[in-house]
Amino acid sequence: MPSELSPVISASARWLLAAFPPAAGSLNHALAEAQAQHAVTIAAALRYPTPLDAELLGLLGPGGSARLDYVTGADVHAPTAAERLWRTWVDETVVSWAACLLADADLAAVATACLAATHHGTGGIGSARRLTVPSPRDHRAAPLLRHPDLLDPIADLHRGTLLGLLDTTPAAGAPGRR
């Protein structure tokens, strides 16, 4: 993945892990972090598909986590100075799209296939298997991060845009989709 997206990817994955913490244990944390990183990397590549998009991101910034914090109730405490710094690099749309991908492995597979149409290509994300074909171990490591009902308030913020971009329609009666 191009380095110009790294701050957004890092901050957005960090926000997801803080909002939906993994199960206890360092292996669980590592597995959850890998899943969050894959989802955010794919979402960022789709959100900023061209070099110009990535350059504009660097100039204008992503917008921060304020609305995400409000939606999840994380805005009840004042962040420390260090928290404020990394939270400014969180991209609301990227986090919302990543939540959609974490909650729906089929949608994640479609999104991964669509990366070929971006200037990033599919080579920069490595194997997205933990995202597209999560094992029971992946689910146990990140039960909150993979739970569609918990992710819905975040995913709903920009789900329609992602579905339109990927040119997909929700399956009738699929949970968490509108």
PDB file of C-alpha atoms in Angstrom:
ATOM      1  CA  MET A   1       0.000   0.000   0.000  1.00  0.00           C
ATOM      2  CA  PRO A   2       1.371   3.444  -0.834  1.00  0.00           C
ATOM      3  CA  SER A   3       2.906   5.235   2.113  1.00  0.00           C
ATOM      4  CA  GLU A   4       0.655   8.298   1.672  1.00  0.00           C
ATOM      5  CA  LEU A   5      -2.278   6.260   3.010  1.00  0.00           C
ATOM      6  CA  SER A   6      -0.339   4.814   5.951  1.00  0.00           C
ATOM      7  CA  PRO A   7      -1.354   7.431   8.558  1.00  0.00           C
ATOM      8  CA  VAL A   8      -5.049   6.977   7.730  1.00  0.00           C
ATOM      9  CA  ILE A   9      -4.772   3.193   7.688  1.00  0.00           C
ATOM     10  CA  SER A  10      -2.918   3.106  10.981  1.00  0.00           C
ATOM     11  CA  ALA A  11      -5.205   5.567  12.779  1.00  0.00           C
ATOM     12  CA  SER A  12      -8.413   4.035  11.411  1.00  0.00           C
ATOM     13  CA  ALA A  13      -7.378   0.498  12.377  1.00  0.00           C
ATOM     14  CA  ARG A  14      -6.355   1.772  15.817  1.00  0.00           C
ATOM     15  CA  TRP A  15      -9.767   3.418  16.219  1.00  0.00           C
ATOM     16  CA  LEU A  16     -11.573   0.183  15.288  1.00  0.00           C
ATOM     17  CA  LEU A  17      -9.517  -1.817  17.789  1.00  0.00           C
ATOM     18  CA  ALA A  18     -10.161   0.744  20.523  1.00  0.00           C
ATOM     19  CA  ALA A  19     -13.907   0.829  19.821  1.00  0.00           C
ATOM     20  CA  PHE A  20     -14.252  -2.959  19.395  1.00  0.00           C
ATOM     21  CA  PRO A  21     -11.447  -4.487  21.490  1.00  0.00           C
ATOM     22  CA  PRO A  22     -10.224  -8.032  20.842  1.00  0.00           C
ATOM     23  CA  ALA A  23     -10.563 -10.917  23.240  1.00  0.00           C
ATOM     24  CA  ALA A  24      -7.913 -11.068  25.970  1.00  0.00           C
ATOM     25  CA  GLY A  25      -4.478 -12.331  25.019  1.00  0.00           C
ATOM     26  CA  SER A  26      -1.679 -11.235  22.740  1.00  0.00           C
ATOM     27  CA  LEU A  27      -2.465 -13.755  19.991  1.00  0.00           C
ATOM     28  CA  ASN A  28      -6.067 -12.554  19.937  1.00  0.00           C
ATOM     29  CA  HIS A  29      -4.869  -8.958  19.740  1.00  0.00           C
ATOM     30  CA  ALA A  30      -2.547  -9.808  16.837  1.00  0.00           C
ATOM     31  CA  LEU A  31      -5.298 -11.648  14.945  1.00  0.00           C
ATOM     32  CA  ALA A  32      -7.798  -8.838  15.522  1.00  0.00           C
ATOM     33  CA  GLU A  33      -5.232  -6.262  14.448  1.00  0.00           C
ATOM     34  CA  ALA A  34      -4.549  -8.187  11.230  1.00  0.00           C
ATOM     35  CA  GLN A  35      -8.277  -8.280  10.444  1.00  0.00           C
ATOM     36  CA  ALA A  36      -8.722  -4.573  11.167  1.00  0.00           C
ATOM     37  CA  GLN A  37      -5.641  -3.684   9.103  1.00  0.00           C
ATOM     38  CA  HIS A  38      -6.866  -5.698   6.116  1.00  0.00           C
ATOM     39  CA  ALA A  39     -10.337  -4.168   6.255  1.00  0.00           C
ATOM     40  CA  VAL A  40      -9.035  -0.620   6.639  1.00  0.00           C
ATOM     41  CA  THR A  41      -6.384  -1.065   3.935  1.00  0.00           C
ATOM     42  CA  ILE A  42      -8.967  -2.283   1.426  1.00  0.00           C
ATOM     43  CA  ALA A  43     -11.391   0.472   2.414  1.00  0.00           C
ATOM     44  CA  ALA A  44      -8.687   3.156   2.116  1.00  0.00           C
ATOM     45  CA  ALA A  45      -7.598   1.893  -1.301  1.00  0.00           C
ATOM     46  CA  LEU A  46     -11.195   2.021  -2.512  1.00  0.00           C
ATOM     47  CA  ARG A  47     -11.792   5.441  -0.943  1.00  0.00           C
ATOM     48  CA  TYR A  48      -8.596   6.926  -2.417  1.00  0.00           C
ATOM     49  CA  PRO A  49      -8.191   4.962  -5.677  1.00  0.00           C
ATOM     50  CA  THR A  50      -5.870   7.323  -7.591  1.00  0.00           C
ATOM     51  CA  PRO A  51      -2.586   9.068  -6.819  1.00  0.00           C
ATOM     52  CA  LEU A  52      -4.403  12.413  -6.953  1.00  0.00           C
ATOM     53  CA  ASP A  53      -6.944  11.228  -4.360  1.00  0.00           C
ATOM     54  CA  ALA A  54      -4.110  10.201  -2.050  1.00  0.00           C
ATOM     55  CA  GLU A  55      -2.337  13.545  -2.541  1.00  0.00           C
ATOM     56  CA  LEU A  56      -5.534  15.455  -1.766  1.00  0.00           C
ATOM     57  CA  LEU A  57      -5.915  13.391   1.394  1.00  0.00           C
ATOM     58  CA  GLY A  58      -2.459  14.517   2.463  1.00  0.00           C
ATOM     59  CA  LEU A  59      -3.336  18.162   1.810  1.00  0.00           C
ATOM     60  CA  LEU A  60      -6.837  18.247   3.271  1.00  0.00           C
ATOM     61  CA  GLY A  61      -6.680  15.537   5.920  1.00  0.00           C
ATOM     62  CA  PRO A  62      -9.244  12.818   6.579  1.00  0.00           C
ATOM     63  CA  GLY A  63     -11.540  14.619   9.030  1.00  0.00           C
ATOM     64  CA  GLY A  64     -10.961  12.823  12.311  1.00  0.00           C
ATOM     65  CA  SER A  65     -12.956  10.544  14.578  1.00  0.00           C
ATOM     66  CA  ALA A  66     -15.404  12.987  16.210  1.00  0.00           C
ATOM     67  CA  ARG A  67     -18.577  11.617  14.598  1.00  0.00           C
ATOM     68  CA  LEU A  68     -17.468   8.011  15.067  1.00  0.00           C
ATOM     69  CA  ASP A  69     -16.754   8.726  18.726  1.00  0.00           C
ATOM     70  CA  TYR A  70     -20.192  10.284  19.094  1.00  0.00           C
ATOM     71  CA  VAL A  71     -21.955   7.328  17.431  1.00  0.00           C
ATOM     72  CA  THR A  72     -20.198   4.803  19.682  1.00  0.00           C
ATOM     73  CA  GLY A  73     -20.391   6.919  22.835  1.00  0.00           C
ATOM     74  CA  ALA A  74     -16.615   7.262  23.069  1.00  0.00           C
ATOM     75  CA  ASP A  75     -16.939  11.040  23.215  1.00  0.00           C
ATOM     76  CA  VAL A  76     -17.939  11.011  26.895  1.00  0.00           C
ATOM     77  CA  HIS A  77     -14.339  11.434  28.053  1.00  0.00           C
ATOM     78  CA  ALA A  78     -11.950  14.116  26.892  1.00  0.00           C
ATOM     79  CA  PRO A  79      -9.106  12.561  24.906  1.00  0.00           C
ATOM     80  CA  THR A  80      -5.540  13.150  25.968  1.00  0.00           C
ATOM     81  CA  ALA A  81      -3.270  15.247  23.757  1.00  0.00           C
ATOM     82  CA  ALA A  82      -1.710  12.091  22.312  1.00  0.00           C
ATOM     83  CA  GLU A  83      -5.151  10.633  21.532  1.00  0.00           C
ATOM     84  CA  ARG A  84      -6.236  13.837  19.815  1.00  0.00           C
ATOM     85  CA  LEU A  85      -3.218  13.639  17.522  1.00  0.00           C
ATOM     86  CA  TRP A  86      -3.805  10.176  16.122  1.00  0.00           C
ATOM     87  CA  ARG A  87      -7.600  10.619  16.073  1.00  0.00           C
ATOM     88  CA  THR A  88      -7.238  13.485  13.576  1.00  0.00           C
ATOM     89  CA  TRP A  89      -5.994  10.918  11.027  1.00  0.00           C
ATOM     90  CA  VAL A  90      -9.057   8.676  11.344  1.00  0.00           C
ATOM     91  CA  ASP A  91     -11.201   8.708   8.205  1.00  0.00           C
ATOM     92  CA  GLU A  92     -14.899   8.233   8.984  1.00  0.00           C
ATOM     93  CA  THR A  93     -15.738   6.771   5.589  1.00  0.00           C
ATOM     94  CA  VAL A  94     -12.793   4.370   5.650  1.00  0.00           C
ATOM     95  CA  VAL A  95     -13.794   3.146   9.123  1.00  0.00           C
ATOM     96  CA  SER A  96     -17.430   2.766   8.044  1.00  0.00           C
ATOM     97  CA  TRP A  97     -16.466   0.806   4.948  1.00  0.00           C
ATOM     98  CA  ALA A  98     -14.050  -1.332   6.979  1.00  0.00           C
ATOM     99  CA  ALA A  99     -16.890  -2.101   9.402  1.00  0.00           C
ATOM    100  CA  CYS A 100     -19.012  -3.233   6.451  1.00  0.00           C
ATOM    101  CA  LEU A 101     -16.203  -5.528   5.283  1.00  0.00           C
ATOM    102  CA  LEU A 102     -15.589  -6.952   8.751  1.00  0.00           C
ATOM    103  CA  ALA A 103     -19.280  -7.763   9.174  1.00  0.00           C
ATOM    104  CA  ASP A 104     -19.731  -9.362   5.737  1.00  0.00           C
ATOM    105  CA  ALA A 105     -17.062 -11.691   4.326  1.00  0.00           C
ATOM    106  CA  ASP A 106     -18.840 -11.894   0.944  1.00  0.00           C
ATOM    107  CA  LEU A 107     -18.779  -8.109   0.599  1.00  0.00           C
ATOM    108  CA  ALA A 108     -15.106  -8.161   1.631  1.00  0.00           C
ATOM    109  CA  ALA A 109     -14.371 -10.602  -1.190  1.00  0.00           C
ATOM    110  CA  VAL A 110     -16.089  -8.315  -3.711  1.00  0.00           C
ATOM    111  CA  ALA A 111     -14.195  -5.299  -2.368  1.00  0.00           C
ATOM    112  CA  THR A 112     -10.888  -7.158  -2.554  1.00  0.00           C
ATOM    113  CA  ALA A 113     -11.568  -8.068  -6.182  1.00  0.00           C
ATOM    114  CA  CYS A 114     -12.342  -4.416  -6.954  1.00  0.00           C
ATOM    115  CA  LEU A 115      -8.884  -3.315  -5.777  1.00  0.00           C
ATOM    116  CA  ALA A 116      -7.498  -4.244  -9.189  1.00  0.00           C
ATOM    117  CA  ALA A 117      -9.337  -1.210 -10.609  1.00  0.00           C
ATOM    118  CA  THR A 118      -7.404   1.176  -8.331  1.00  0.00           C
ATOM    119  CA  HIS A 119      -3.824   2.336  -8.782  1.00  0.00           C
ATOM    120  CA  HIS A 120      -2.982   0.377  -5.618  1.00  0.00           C
ATOM    121  CA  GLY A 121      -3.804  -2.984  -7.172  1.00  0.00           C
ATOM    122  CA  THR A 122      -4.152  -6.136  -5.130  1.00  0.00           C
ATOM    123  CA  GLY A 123      -0.459  -6.653  -4.373  1.00  0.00           C
ATOM    124  CA  GLY A 124      -0.244  -4.192  -1.499  1.00  0.00           C
ATOM    125  CA  ILE A 125      -2.665  -5.903   0.853  1.00  0.00           C
ATOM    126  CA  GLY A 126      -1.206  -9.373   0.987  1.00  0.00           C
ATOM    127  CA  SER A 127      -3.620 -12.170   1.725  1.00  0.00           C
ATOM    128  CA  ALA A 128      -6.977 -10.873   2.853  1.00  0.00           C
ATOM    129  CA  ARG A 129      -8.061 -14.398   3.765  1.00  0.00           C
ATOM    130  CA  ARG A 130      -8.683 -13.502   7.425  1.00  0.00           C
ATOM    131  CA  LEU A 131     -11.161 -10.948   6.139  1.00  0.00           C
ATOM    132  CA  THR A 132     -12.737 -12.832   3.232  1.00  0.00           C
ATOM    133  CA  VAL A 133     -12.700 -16.343   4.701  1.00  0.00           C
ATOM    134  CA  PRO A 134     -12.403 -15.835   8.451  1.00  0.00           C
ATOM    135  CA  SER A 135     -11.739 -18.943  10.491  1.00  0.00           C
ATOM    136  CA  PRO A 136     -13.496 -19.714  13.754  1.00  0.00           C
ATOM    137  CA  ARG A 137     -10.234 -18.628  15.432  1.00  0.00           C
ATOM    138  CA  ASP A 138     -10.470 -15.226  13.730  1.00  0.00           C
ATOM    139  CA  HIS A 139     -14.009 -14.809  15.022  1.00  0.00           C
ATOM    140  CA  ARG A 140     -13.007 -15.837  18.564  1.00  0.00           C
ATOM    141  CA  ALA A 141     -10.089 -13.390  18.527  1.00  0.00           C
ATOM    142  CA  ALA A 142     -12.243 -10.460  17.495  1.00  0.00           C
ATOM    143  CA  PRO A 143     -15.819 -11.169  18.567  1.00  0.00           C
ATOM    144  CA  LEU A 144     -16.777  -7.482  18.847  1.00  0.00           C
ATOM    145  CA  LEU A 145     -14.906  -6.448  15.702  1.00  0.00           C
ATOM    146  CA  ARG A 146     -16.716  -9.109  13.638  1.00  0.00           C
ATOM    147  CA  HIS A 147     -20.189  -8.721  15.169  1.00  0.00           C
ATOM    148  CA  PRO A 148     -22.600  -7.267  12.549  1.00  0.00           C
ATOM    149  CA  ASP A 149     -25.065  -5.892  15.101  1.00  0.00           C
ATOM    150  CA  LEU A 150     -22.351  -4.035  17.015  1.00  0.00           C
ATOM    151  CA  LEU A 151     -20.767  -2.698  13.820  1.00  0.00           C
ATOM    152  CA  ASP A 152     -24.071  -1.580  12.282  1.00  0.00           C
ATOM    153  CA  PRO A 153     -24.135   1.988  13.681  1.00  0.00           C
ATOM    154  CA  ILE A 154     -20.704   2.609  12.155  1.00  0.00           C
ATOM    155  CA  ALA A 155     -21.263   0.598   8.977  1.00  0.00           C
ATOM    156  CA  ASP A 156     -24.590   2.323   8.321  1.00  0.00           C
ATOM    157  CA  LEU A 157     -22.906   5.735   8.103  1.00  0.00           C
ATOM    158  CA  HIS A 158     -21.545   5.056   4.608  1.00  0.00           C
ATOM    159  CA  ARG A 159     -22.766   1.562   3.620  1.00  0.00           C
ATOM    160  CA  GLY A 160     -24.856   2.879   0.729  1.00  0.00           C
ATOM    161  CA  THR A 161     -21.858   4.606  -0.815  1.00  0.00           C
ATOM    162  CA  LEU A 162     -19.756   1.452  -0.557  1.00  0.00           C
ATOM    163  CA  LEU A 163     -22.479  -0.729  -2.051  1.00  0.00           C
ATOM    164  CA  GLY A 164     -22.910   1.764  -4.885  1.00  0.00           C
ATOM    165  CA  LEU A 165     -19.164   1.867  -5.498  1.00  0.00           C
ATOM    166  CA  LEU A 166     -18.957  -1.910  -5.580  1.00  0.00           C
ATOM    167  CA  ASP A 167     -22.176  -2.023  -7.600  1.00  0.00           C
ATOM    168  CA  THR A 168     -23.741  -4.569  -5.261  1.00  0.00           C
ATOM    169  CA  THR A 169     -27.182  -4.799  -3.782  1.00  0.00           C
ATOM    170  CA  PRO A 170     -27.879  -6.271  -0.367  1.00  0.00           C
ATOM    171  CA  ALA A 171     -29.366  -9.719  -0.311  1.00  0.00           C
ATOM    172  CA  ALA A 172     -33.029  -9.690   0.685  1.00  0.00           C
ATOM    173  CA  GLY A 173     -33.325 -10.187   4.424  1.00  0.00           C
ATOM    174  CA  ALA A 174     -29.565 -10.082   4.995  1.00  0.00           C
ATOM    175  CA  PRO A 175     -28.832  -8.971   8.557  1.00  0.00           C
ATOM    176  CA  GLY A 176     -27.399  -5.531   9.039  1.00  0.00           C
ATOM    177  CA  ARG A 177     -28.189  -4.369   5.535  1.00  0.00           C
ATOM    178  CA  ARG A 178     -30.714  -1.823   4.502  1.00  0.00           C
TER     179      ARG A 178
END
